[in-house]
Structures are given as C-alpha cells and as structure tokens.
Coordinates of C-alpha atoms in Angstrom, one line a residue:
M1 CA 0.0 0.0 -0.3
H2 CA 2.9 2.3 0.6
G3 CA 4.1 1.6 -2.7
V4 CA 0.9 2.9 -4.5
V5 CA 0.9 6.4 -2.4
I6 CA 4.8 7.1 -3.1
M7 CA 4.0 6.4 -7.0
A8 CA 1.1 8.8 -6.8
I9 CA 3.1 11.5 -5.2
V10 CA 5.8 10.9 -7.5
M11 CA 3.6 10.9 -10.6
L12 CA 1.7 14.0 -9.3
L13 CA 4.4 16.2 -7.5
V14 CA 7.9 15.2 -9.0
A15 CA 7.4 14.3 -12.3
P16 CA 5.4 17.8 -13.5
V17 CA 7.8 19.5 -12.0
G18 CA 11.1 17.6 -13.5
V19 CA 9.6 18.1 -17.0
M20 CA 8.6 22.0 -16.3
L21 CA 12.4 22.2 -15.2
A22 CA 13.5 20.3 -18.0
G23 CA 11.4 22.4 -20.7
A24 CA 13.2 25.8 -19.1
V25 CA 16.6 24.5 -19.4
W26 CA 16.1 23.7 -22.9
S27 CA 14.4 26.6 -23.9
A28 CA 17.1 28.9 -22.2
L29 CA 19.7 26.8 -24.7
I30 CA 18.0 27.3 -27.8
G31 CA 17.2 30.8 -27.1
W32 CA 20.6 31.3 -25.9
L33 CA 22.2 29.7 -29.5
V34 CA 19.5 31.3 -31.5
E35 CA 20.6 34.9 -30.1
D36 CA 24.1 34.3 -30.8
D37 CA 23.4 33.1 -34.2
A38 CA 21.5 35.9 -35.0
E39 CA 23.5 38.8 -33.6
T40 CA 26.5 37.3 -36.0
L41 CA 23.9 37.0 -39.1
H42 CA 22.7 40.4 -38.8
E43 CA 25.9 42.2 -37.5
G44 CA 26.4 45.8 -39.2
A45 CA 22.3 45.7 -40.6
P46 CA 20.3 48.7 -40.4
T47 CA 18.0 48.1 -37.1

C-alpha cells in the first residue's frame, strides 16, 4: 500500500516539476544559441 502512495506522489508532484524544469533549461539553451547566431548573421545591418 505504501508503494501506491509513493508512486502517486511521484506522478503528481515530482514528474511534472521535472518536465517543467527540463523544458525551461531546453528553452534557455535554444534561446542562447539562437541569439548568438542572430547577432552574427545581422551584424552591421540597419535596425
């Protein structure tokens, strides 16, 4: 019975937070890479 409670806690609390944190890290990494690429591609272009 204790295993069921532990699995429910993991599925309801730990897994969603982990997915959100992984998504935040992935978005930050992609944004950082795209920003550097955009700055080099448009260097010297009029704004």
